[in-house]
Coordinates of N, CA and C in Angstrom, one line a residue:
Chain A
E1 N 131.5 88.7 94.5 CA 130.6 89.3 95.2 C 129.5 90.6 94.1
A2 N 128.0 90.3 94.5 CA 127.4 90.5 93.8 C 127.1 92.0 93.4
A3 N 126.9 92.2 91.9 CA 127.2 93.5 91.4 C 126.1 94.1 90.9
V4 N 125.1 94.8 91.2 CA 124.2 95.8 90.6 C 124.9 97.2 90.1
T5 N 124.9 97.4 88.8 CA 124.9 98.9 88.8 C 124.2 99.2 88.1
Q6 N 124.0 100.9 88.5 CA 122.5 101.8 88.2 C 123.2 103.1 86.7
S7 N 123.0 103.4 86.1 CA 123.1 104.7 85.5 C 121.9 105.2 84.4
P8 N 122.1 106.7 85.2 CA 123.0 107.8 85.5 C 123.4 107.6 86.7
R9 N 123.8 108.0 87.8 CA 123.7 108.2 88.8 C 122.8 109.4 89.6
N10 N 122.9 110.2 88.7 CA 122.1 111.7 89.0 C 121.5 111.9 87.5
K11 N 120.1 112.2 87.5 CA 119.6 112.7 86.1 C 118.6 113.8 86.2
V12 N 118.6 115.1 85.2 CA 117.3 116.0 85.5 C 116.9 115.6 83.9
A13 N 115.6 116.0 84.1 CA 115.1 115.9 83.1 C 113.5 117.1 83.1
V14 N 113.5 117.1 81.5 CA 112.6 117.9 81.8 C 110.6 117.6 81.5
T15 N 109.8 117.9 82.1 CA 108.7 117.8 81.9 C 108.2 117.3 80.6
G16 N 107.4 116.0 80.3 CA 107.3 115.3 79.0 C 107.9 114.8 78.0
G17 N 109.3 115.0 78.6 CA 110.3 114.6 78.4 C 110.2 112.7 78.4
K18 N 111.3 112.0 77.3 CA 111.6 110.4 77.7 C 112.7 110.3 78.5
V19 N 112.6 109.5 79.6 CA 113.6 109.3 80.4 C 113.7 107.5 80.4
T20 N 115.1 107.4 80.7 CA 115.8 105.8 80.6 C 116.5 105.6 81.7
L21 N 116.3 104.8 82.7 CA 116.9 104.2 83.5 C 117.6 102.9 83.6
S22 N 118.6 102.8 83.4 CA 119.1 101.3 83.2 C 119.7 100.4 84.7
C23 N 120.3 99.3 84.2 CA 120.4 98.2 85.5 C 120.6 97.5 84.7
N24 N 122.3 97.1 85.6 CA 123.1 96.2 85.0 C 123.6 95.2 86.0
Q25 N 123.1 93.9 85.9 CA 123.5 92.8 87.1 C 124.8 91.5 86.2
T26 N 125.2 91.8 87.4 CA 126.5 90.7 87.0 C 126.8 88.9 87.6
N27 N 125.0 89.2 88.7 CA 124.9 88.0 89.2 C 124.4 86.9 88.8
N28 N 124.0 86.7 87.6 CA 123.3 85.6 86.9 C 121.9 85.7 87.4
H29 N 121.4 86.4 88.4 CA 120.3 86.3 88.9 C 119.1 86.1 88.0
N30 N 117.8 85.0 88.3 CA 116.8 85.5 87.3 C 115.8 87.2 87.3
N31 N 115.8 87.1 88.7 CA 115.1 88.3 89.3 C 115.9 89.5 89.3
M32 N 114.5 90.9 88.3 CA 114.9 92.3 88.8 C 113.9 92.6 89.7
Y33 N 114.4 93.8 90.3 CA 113.5 94.6 90.5 C 113.4 96.4 90.4
W34 N 112.8 96.7 89.9 CA 112.8 98.6 90.3 C 111.8 98.7 91.6
Y35 N 112.7 99.3 92.1 CA 112.1 100.6 93.6 C 112.3 101.4 93.1
R36 N 111.0 102.8 94.0 CA 111.4 104.1 93.8 C 111.3 104.3 95.5
Q37 N 111.6 105.1 95.9 CA 111.9 105.5 97.1 C 111.6 107.4 97.1
D38 N 110.7 107.9 98.3 CA 110.5 109.0 98.1 C 110.5 109.4 100.1
T39 N 110.7 110.7 100.3 CA 110.7 110.9 101.7 C 109.2 110.5 102.3
G40 N 109.1 110.0 103.7 CA 107.9 109.6 104.3 C 107.4 108.5 103.6
H41 N 108.3 107.9 102.8 CA 107.8 106.8 102.1 C 108.9 105.5 102.3
G42 N 108.5 104.3 102.5 CA 109.6 103.1 102.2 C 109.8 102.8 100.6
L43 N 110.5 102.4 100.4 CA 110.9 102.0 99.4 C 109.7 100.7 98.7
R44 N 108.9 101.4 97.9 CA 108.3 100.9 96.3 C 108.1 100.5 95.3
L45 N 107.9 99.5 95.1 CA 107.9 98.6 94.0 C 107.0 98.8 92.8
I46 N 108.0 98.8 91.4 CA 107.5 99.5 90.0 C 107.1 98.7 89.5
H47 N 107.7 98.2 88.7 CA 108.3 96.9 88.0 C 108.9 95.8 88.7
Y48 N 109.2 94.4 88.2 CA 109.6 93.5 88.6 C 109.8 92.5 86.9
S49 N 110.9 91.7 87.0 CA 111.1 90.4 85.7 C 111.2 89.6 86.5
Y50 N 111.0 88.0 86.1 CA 111.8 86.9 86.3 C 112.5 86.5 85.2
G51 N 113.0 87.1 84.7 CA 113.8 86.2 83.4 C 113.7 87.8 82.0
A52 N 115.1 87.0 81.3 CA 114.9 87.9 79.6 C 113.2 88.2 79.0
G53 N 113.1 88.6 78.7 CA 111.6 88.9 78.0 C 110.5 89.1 78.9
S54 N 110.4 88.9 80.0 CA 109.4 89.5 80.9 C 109.3 90.7 82.0
T55 N 108.1 91.1 82.2 CA 107.7 92.2 82.9 C 106.9 92.4 83.4
E56 N 106.6 92.6 84.9 CA 105.4 92.3 85.6 C 105.3 93.9 86.2
K57 N 103.9 93.9 86.6 CA 103.6 95.2 87.6 C 103.8 95.2 88.7
G58 N 104.3 96.2 89.2 CA 104.4 96.0 90.8 C 103.3 97.0 91.6
D59 N 103.7 97.3 92.7 CA 102.5 98.5 93.1 C 102.1 99.7 93.1
I60 N 102.8 100.4 92.3 CA 102.9 102.1 91.6 C 103.0 101.8 90.0
P61 N 102.9 100.8 89.1 CA 103.6 101.1 87.6 C 103.1 102.3 86.9
D62 N 102.2 102.9 87.3 CA 101.7 104.0 86.2 C 102.8 105.2 85.8
G63 N 102.6 105.3 85.0 CA 103.5 106.2 84.5 C 105.3 105.5 83.8
Y64 N 105.1 104.2 84.5 CA 106.2 103.5 84.0 C 106.3 102.5 83.2
K65 N 107.4 101.8 82.4 CA 107.3 101.0 81.3 C 108.5 100.2 82.2
A66 N 108.8 99.0 81.9 CA 110.1 98.3 81.7 C 110.3 97.4 80.5
S67 N 111.8 97.3 80.6 CA 111.9 96.5 80.1 C 113.6 95.7 80.2
R68 N 113.1 94.1 79.9 CA 114.5 93.1 80.3 C 114.5 92.8 78.8
P69 N 115.7 93.0 78.2 CA 116.1 92.5 76.8 C 117.1 91.0 77.2
S70 N 117.9 90.7 78.5 CA 118.8 90.2 78.6 C 118.8 89.8 79.9
Q71 N 119.3 88.7 80.2 CA 119.2 88.3 82.4 C 119.9 89.7 82.8
E72 N 120.9 90.2 81.8 CA 121.6 91.1 82.9 C 121.1 92.8 83.2
N73 N 120.1 92.9 81.8 CA 120.0 94.5 81.8 C 118.6 94.1 82.0
F74 N 118.3 95.5 83.0 CA 116.5 95.9 83.2 C 116.6 97.2 83.0
S75 N 115.8 97.5 82.1 CA 115.5 98.8 82.3 C 114.3 99.8 82.6
L76 N 114.3 101.1 83.0 CA 112.7 101.4 83.8 C 112.7 102.8 82.7
I77 N 111.4 102.7 82.1 CA 111.6 104.0 81.2 C 110.1 105.1 81.6
L78 N 110.4 106.2 81.6 CA 109.2 106.8 81.8 C 109.1 108.1 80.6
E79 N 108.1 107.4 79.7 CA 107.7 107.9 78.3 C 107.3 109.7 78.2
L80 N 106.8 109.9 79.4 CA 106.7 111.5 79.7 C 106.7 111.5 81.2
A81 N 107.6 112.0 81.5 CA 108.2 112.5 82.9 C 107.4 113.3 83.6
T82 N 107.1 113.6 84.3 CA 106.1 114.6 85.1 C 107.1 114.8 86.4
P83 N 106.8 116.0 87.0 CA 107.4 116.2 88.1 C 107.4 115.3 89.5
S84 N 105.6 114.8 89.3 CA 106.1 113.7 90.6 C 106.6 112.2 90.4
Q85 N 107.5 112.0 89.3 CA 108.4 111.1 89.3 C 109.6 111.0 89.7
T86 N 110.1 112.5 90.5 CA 110.6 113.1 90.9 C 111.2 112.3 92.5
S87 N 112.2 111.6 92.5 CA 112.7 110.3 93.1 C 113.9 109.7 93.3
V88 N 114.1 109.1 94.4 CA 114.7 108.2 93.8 C 115.1 106.4 93.6
Y89 N 115.6 106.2 92.6 CA 115.4 104.6 91.7 C 116.1 103.5 91.7
F90 N 116.1 102.7 92.7 CA 116.7 101.4 93.2 C 116.3 100.2 92.2
C91 N 117.2 99.9 91.7 CA 117.5 98.5 90.9 C 118.1 97.6 92.0
A92 N 117.1 96.1 91.9 CA 117.6 95.2 92.7 C 117.8 93.9 91.9
S93 N 118.5 92.9 92.1 CA 118.4 91.3 91.9 C 118.5 90.1 92.7
G94 N 117.7 89.4 92.3 CA 117.8 88.4 93.3 C 117.4 87.1 92.6
A95 N 118.1 86.0 93.3 CA 118.5 84.7 92.3 C 116.7 83.8 92.3
G96 N 116.0 84.7 92.8 CA 114.6 83.5 92.7 C 114.0 82.0 93.6
T97 N 115.1 82.2 94.7 CA 114.8 81.4 95.4 C 113.6 81.7 96.5
S98 N 113.2 81.0 97.6 CA 112.4 81.8 98.5 C 113.4 82.3 99.4
A99 N 112.8 83.3 100.0 CA 113.4 84.6 101.0 C 114.4 84.9 100.3
E100 N 114.5 85.1 99.0 CA 116.1 86.0 98.3 C 116.4 86.7 98.8
T101 N 117.9 87.1 98.8 CA 118.7 88.5 99.4 C 118.6 89.2 97.8
L102 N 118.0 90.0 98.2 CA 118.4 91.1 97.6 C 119.1 92.2 97.0
Y103 N 119.8 92.2 96.0 CA 121.4 92.7 95.7 C 120.7 94.2 94.9
F104 N 121.1 95.3 95.6 CA 120.5 96.8 95.3 C 121.6 97.4 94.4
G105 N 122.1 98.3 93.8 CA 122.6 99.4 93.2 C 122.5 100.4 93.5
S106 N 123.2 101.3 93.3 CA 123.2 102.5 94.8 C 122.0 103.5 94.2
G107 N 121.4 103.5 93.4 CA 120.6 104.4 93.0 C 120.4 105.5 92.2
T108 N 119.7 105.9 91.6 CA 119.6 107.1 90.4 C 118.5 108.1 90.9
R109 N 119.3 109.3 91.4 CA 118.4 110.2 91.5 C 118.0 110.7 90.5
L110 N 116.6 110.9 89.9 CA 116.1 111.7 89.2 C 115.0 113.0 89.5
T111 N 115.5 113.9 88.9 CA 114.9 115.5 89.4 C 113.9 115.5 87.6
V112 N 112.8 115.9 88.1 CA 112.2 116.2 86.6 C 111.1 118.0 87.0
L113 N 112.1 118.5 86.2 CA 111.7 120.2 86.1 C 110.4 120.7 85.3
Chain B
G1 N 96.1 96.0 102.4 CA 97.4 95.7 102.2 C 98.5 95.7 103.5
D2 N 99.6 94.8 102.8 CA 101.0 95.3 103.9 C 101.7 96.2 104.0
S3 N 101.8 96.1 105.4 CA 102.7 97.1 105.6 C 103.5 96.9 106.8
V4 N 104.5 97.5 106.9 CA 105.6 98.0 108.2 C 105.7 99.3 108.7
T5 N 105.8 99.4 110.4 CA 105.9 100.6 110.6 C 107.3 100.3 111.3
Q6 N 108.2 101.4 111.4 CA 109.6 101.3 112.0 C 109.4 102.3 112.8
T7 N 110.8 102.7 113.6 CA 111.0 103.8 114.4 C 111.4 105.3 113.1
E8 N 110.7 106.2 114.0 CA 110.6 107.1 113.4 C 112.3 108.1 113.4
G9 N 113.0 107.9 112.7 CA 114.2 108.8 113.0 C 114.2 110.3 113.1
P10 N 115.7 110.7 113.1 CA 116.6 110.1 113.3 C 116.4 109.9 114.3
V11 N 117.3 108.2 114.8 CA 117.6 108.0 115.9 C 119.4 108.1 116.3
T12 N 119.2 109.3 117.2 CA 121.2 109.7 117.7 C 121.5 108.9 119.3
V13 N 122.6 108.2 119.2 CA 123.0 107.2 120.2 C 124.6 107.9 120.2
S14 N 125.0 107.6 121.1 CA 126.5 107.9 121.3 C 127.3 106.6 121.2
E15 N 128.8 106.0 120.3 CA 129.1 105.2 120.6 C 129.3 104.4 122.2
S16 N 129.3 103.2 121.6 CA 129.1 102.0 122.5 C 127.7 102.0 123.9
E17 N 126.9 103.0 123.2 CA 125.5 102.7 123.8 C 124.7 101.5 122.7
S18 N 123.2 101.2 123.8 CA 123.0 99.9 123.6 C 121.5 100.8 122.1
L19 N 121.2 100.4 121.3 CA 120.0 100.3 120.4 C 119.1 99.3 120.2
I20 N 118.0 100.0 119.8 CA 116.5 99.3 119.7 C 115.6 100.4 118.6
I21 N 116.3 99.7 117.4 CA 115.0 100.0 116.5 C 113.8 99.3 116.0
N22 N 112.7 99.4 116.4 CA 111.2 99.3 116.5 C 110.7 99.1 115.2
C23 N 110.5 97.5 114.8 CA 109.5 97.2 113.8 C 108.6 96.3 114.1
T24 N 107.4 96.8 113.3 CA 105.9 95.8 113.5 C 105.2 95.8 112.1
Y25 N 104.2 94.9 112.0 CA 104.1 94.3 110.6 C 102.6 94.2 110.5
S26 N 102.3 94.3 109.6 CA 100.9 93.8 109.2 C 100.8 93.0 107.8
A27 N 100.8 91.5 108.1 CA 100.7 90.8 106.8 C 99.1 90.4 106.2
T28 N 99.0 91.1 105.7 CA 96.7 90.8 105.5 C 96.8 89.6 104.6
S29 N 98.0 89.6 103.4 CA 98.0 88.2 102.6 C 98.9 87.6 102.0
I30 N 99.7 87.5 103.3 CA 100.4 86.6 103.6 C 100.3 86.0 105.3
A31 N 100.5 84.6 105.0 CA 100.5 84.1 105.8 C 101.5 83.9 106.9
Y32 N 102.6 83.7 106.3 CA 103.6 83.5 107.1 C 105.1 84.7 105.9
P33 N 105.0 85.2 106.3 CA 106.1 86.2 105.8 C 107.3 86.0 106.3
N34 N 108.5 86.3 105.3 CA 109.6 86.4 105.9 C 110.1 87.8 106.1
L35 N 110.7 88.3 107.1 CA 110.9 89.6 107.7 C 112.5 89.7 107.3
F36 N 112.8 90.8 107.2 CA 114.1 91.4 106.6 C 114.5 92.3 107.5
W37 N 116.0 93.2 107.4 CA 116.6 93.8 107.9 C 117.4 94.6 106.7
Y38 N 117.5 95.4 106.1 CA 118.2 95.8 105.3 C 119.1 97.4 106.1
V39 N 120.4 97.7 105.4 CA 120.7 98.8 105.5 C 121.4 99.1 104.2
R40 N 121.7 100.9 104.7 CA 122.0 101.5 103.8 C 123.2 102.4 104.0
Y41 N 124.3 102.2 103.9 CA 125.3 103.1 104.3 C 125.2 104.4 103.2
P42 N 126.1 105.5 103.5 CA 126.0 106.7 102.5 C 126.6 106.3 101.5
G43 N 126.6 106.8 100.2 CA 126.6 106.3 98.9 C 126.3 105.0 98.5
E44 N 125.8 104.0 99.0 CA 125.9 102.6 99.0 C 124.6 102.3 98.7
G45 N 124.0 101.6 97.9 CA 123.0 101.0 97.6 C 122.4 99.6 99.0
L46 N 121.2 99.5 98.9 CA 120.8 98.5 100.4 C 121.3 97.3 100.3
Q47 N 121.9 97.0 101.0 CA 122.3 95.5 101.8 C 121.6 94.6 102.9
L48 N 121.5 93.7 102.5 CA 120.7 92.8 103.5 C 121.8 92.9 104.8
L49 N 121.4 93.1 105.7 CA 121.5 92.9 107.5 C 121.5 91.3 107.6
L50 N 120.6 91.4 107.8 CA 119.9 89.5 108.4 C 118.4 89.5 108.0
K51 N 118.1 88.1 108.1 CA 116.3 88.1 107.6 C 116.2 86.6 108.2
V52 N 115.0 86.7 108.8 CA 114.3 85.5 109.8 C 112.7 85.0 109.1
I53 N 112.8 83.9 108.3 CA 111.8 83.1 107.8 C 110.7 82.3 108.9
T54 N 111.6 82.1 109.8 CA 110.7 80.9 110.9 C 110.0 82.2 112.1
A55 N 109.0 81.8 112.4 CA 108.3 82.9 113.8 C 109.0 81.8 114.7
G56 N 109.4 83.0 115.7 CA 110.0 82.6 117.1 C 111.3 82.1 117.3
Q57 N 112.3 82.6 115.7 CA 113.5 82.4 115.4 C 114.6 83.9 115.5
K58 N 115.9 83.9 115.7 CA 116.1 85.1 115.7 C 117.1 84.9 114.9
G59 N 117.3 85.9 114.1 CA 118.6 86.6 113.2 C 119.6 87.1 113.5
S60 N 121.0 86.8 113.2 CA 122.2 87.8 113.8 C 122.7 88.1 113.1
S61 N 123.6 89.3 112.7 CA 125.0 89.6 111.9 C 125.4 91.3 112.5
R62 N 127.0 91.2 112.5 CA 127.4 92.5 112.8 C 126.9 92.7 114.3
G63 N 127.0 91.9 115.0 CA 126.9 92.5 116.5 C 124.8 92.9 116.5
F64 N 123.9 92.7 115.2 CA 122.7 93.2 115.7 C 121.9 92.0 115.7
E65 N 121.2 92.0 116.2 CA 119.8 90.8 116.0 C 118.7 91.2 116.5
A66 N 117.7 90.0 115.5 CA 116.2 90.5 115.8 C 115.6 89.0 115.9
T67 N 114.0 89.6 116.2 CA 113.7 88.3 117.0 C 111.9 87.9 115.9
Y68 N 111.5 87.1 115.3 CA 110.4 87.0 114.6 C 109.4 86.8 115.5
N69 N 108.6 88.0 116.0 CA 107.6 87.4 117.1 C 106.5 87.4 116.3
K70 N 105.3 86.5 116.3 CA 104.5 86.4 115.3 C 103.4 87.0 116.1
E71 N 103.5 86.8 117.4 CA 102.5 87.2 118.2 C 102.2 88.5 118.5
T72 N 103.2 89.2 118.9 CA 102.9 90.5 118.7 C 103.5 91.1 117.1
T73 N 103.5 90.4 115.9 CA 103.7 90.8 115.0 C 105.0 91.8 114.6
S74 N 105.6 91.7 115.0 CA 107.5 92.1 115.6 C 108.4 91.8 115.0
F75 N 109.8 92.8 114.9 CA 110.9 92.3 114.6 C 111.8 93.1 114.9
H76 N 111.8 94.1 116.4 CA 112.7 94.6 116.6 C 114.2 94.9 116.5
L77 N 115.0 95.3 115.6 CA 116.4 95.5 115.5 C 117.6 96.0 117.2
Q78 N 118.2 95.1 117.1 CA 118.3 95.8 118.7 C 120.5 95.2 118.2
K79 N 121.2 96.6 118.9 CA 122.5 96.2 119.3 C 122.9 96.4 120.8
A80 N 123.4 95.3 121.1 CA 124.6 95.9 122.7 C 125.1 97.1 122.9
S81 N 125.7 97.6 121.5 CA 127.3 98.5 121.7 C 126.9 98.9 120.2
V82 N 126.8 100.2 120.4 CA 126.5 100.3 118.7 C 128.3 101.2 118.3
Q83 N 129.1 101.7 116.8 CA 129.9 101.8 116.7 C 129.3 102.9 115.7
E84 N 130.4 104.2 115.8 CA 130.4 104.9 115.1 C 130.0 104.5 113.3
S85 N 130.6 103.4 112.6 CA 130.3 103.1 111.6 C 129.3 102.4 111.2
D86 N 128.4 102.5 112.1 CA 126.9 101.8 112.3 C 125.9 102.8 111.4
S87 N 126.5 104.1 111.2 CA 125.7 105.1 111.0 C 125.4 104.8 109.7
A88 N 123.9 105.0 109.7 CA 123.3 104.3 108.0 C 121.7 104.7 108.4
V89 N 121.4 104.2 107.1 CA 120.0 103.8 107.1 C 119.3 102.6 107.4
Y90 N 118.2 102.2 108.2 CA 117.8 100.9 108.5 C 116.8 100.9 107.9
Y91 N 116.4 100.2 107.1 CA 114.6 99.4 106.6 C 114.3 97.7 106.9
C92 N 113.4 98.3 107.6 CA 112.5 96.4 107.8 C 111.9 96.5 106.8
A93 N 111.6 95.1 106.4 CA 110.9 95.0 105.9 C 110.4 93.4 105.3
L94 N 109.0 93.3 104.8 CA 108.7 91.5 105.0 C 108.4 91.4 103.3
G95 N 108.2 89.8 103.0 CA 108.1 89.6 101.9 C 107.3 88.0 101.8
E96 N 107.3 87.7 100.5 CA 106.4 86.7 100.7 C 107.5 85.2 100.7
S97 N 106.6 84.1 100.7 CA 107.6 83.0 100.8 C 107.4 82.1 99.5
S98 N 108.1 83.0 98.8 CA 107.9 82.4 97.2 C 108.5 82.7 96.6
G99 N 109.1 82.3 95.0 CA 110.3 82.8 94.4 C 110.7 84.0 94.0
Y100 N 109.6 85.1 94.1 CA 109.5 87.0 93.9 C 109.3 87.6 95.4
N101 N 110.6 87.9 95.6 CA 110.7 88.2 96.7 C 110.7 90.2 96.9
K102 N 109.0 90.1 96.2 CA 108.6 91.7 96.5 C 108.2 92.0 97.4
L103 N 109.3 92.5 98.3 CA 109.4 92.9 99.2 C 108.3 94.1 99.7
T104 N 108.0 94.2 101.2 CA 107.2 95.5 101.6 C 108.2 96.0 102.5
F105 N 108.5 97.3 102.5 CA 109.5 98.1 103.5 C 108.9 99.2 103.9
G106 N 109.5 99.3 104.9 CA 109.4 100.6 106.1 C 109.8 101.2 105.9
K107 N 109.8 103.0 106.3 CA 109.7 104.3 105.7 C 111.6 104.3 105.8
G108 N 112.5 103.3 106.8 CA 113.4 103.6 106.8 C 113.8 104.1 108.3
T109 N 115.1 104.4 109.4 CA 115.5 104.6 110.2 C 116.5 105.6 110.1
V110 N 117.2 106.4 110.3 CA 118.3 107.2 110.0 C 118.9 107.0 111.4
L111 N 119.8 106.2 111.3 CA 120.7 106.0 112.7 C 122.0 106.8 112.7
L112 N 121.8 108.1 113.8 CA 123.4 108.7 113.8 C 124.1 108.2 115.3
V113 N 125.4 107.6 114.8 CA 126.3 107.4 115.8 C 127.3 108.7 116.0
S114 N 127.1 109.1 117.2 CA 128.3 109.9 118.0 C 129.6 109.2 118.3
P115 N 130.7 110.1 117.9 CA 132.3 109.5 119.1 C 131.5 109.3 120.3

């Protein structure tokens, strides 16, 4: 069974602070993605990666950085968190094939005060 | 850009009733998009329900089905008889026909099935 694990499950941060959201996958998938979901919006793509050492900007990358130090791990970094980044964040992995199935983590609920 | 519009929820149905959740898409940058339905059960991450990559084809899973209609740009999700365990959030999405599945999602439809 494909497995994607996100940590932490919940996070409260202060404005201007640094936040790191972590994602680990045991699927040996090449592709990994970070999405956020807000009320009234579908999931929106922040960053993605097609392998260790690579990161690419998605549709809404401003205010976020990403890091893919290994095949298994993909982090999302908020250097200076703002209240507008309060959201639920989802990590996903995919095999890199056409019409690949994405396997999602359970999400991280981030609140920036 | 690309977009997906789906039934605004919550949708409330009684167990054993039929269900349809509408999904229409606009794929301005993708000539032949792949279409997906994902589902999120309470406390879990999204998981694939079904996908169709060829126009005119139907996908099915767990009693749900959806047909890729290129003429009407629609991909409606249907089930003949829902169960309480189907209560979840359903997301319609479209993606490119390439190795990077940068999906464009709809807002999600909350389905509540009452016993």
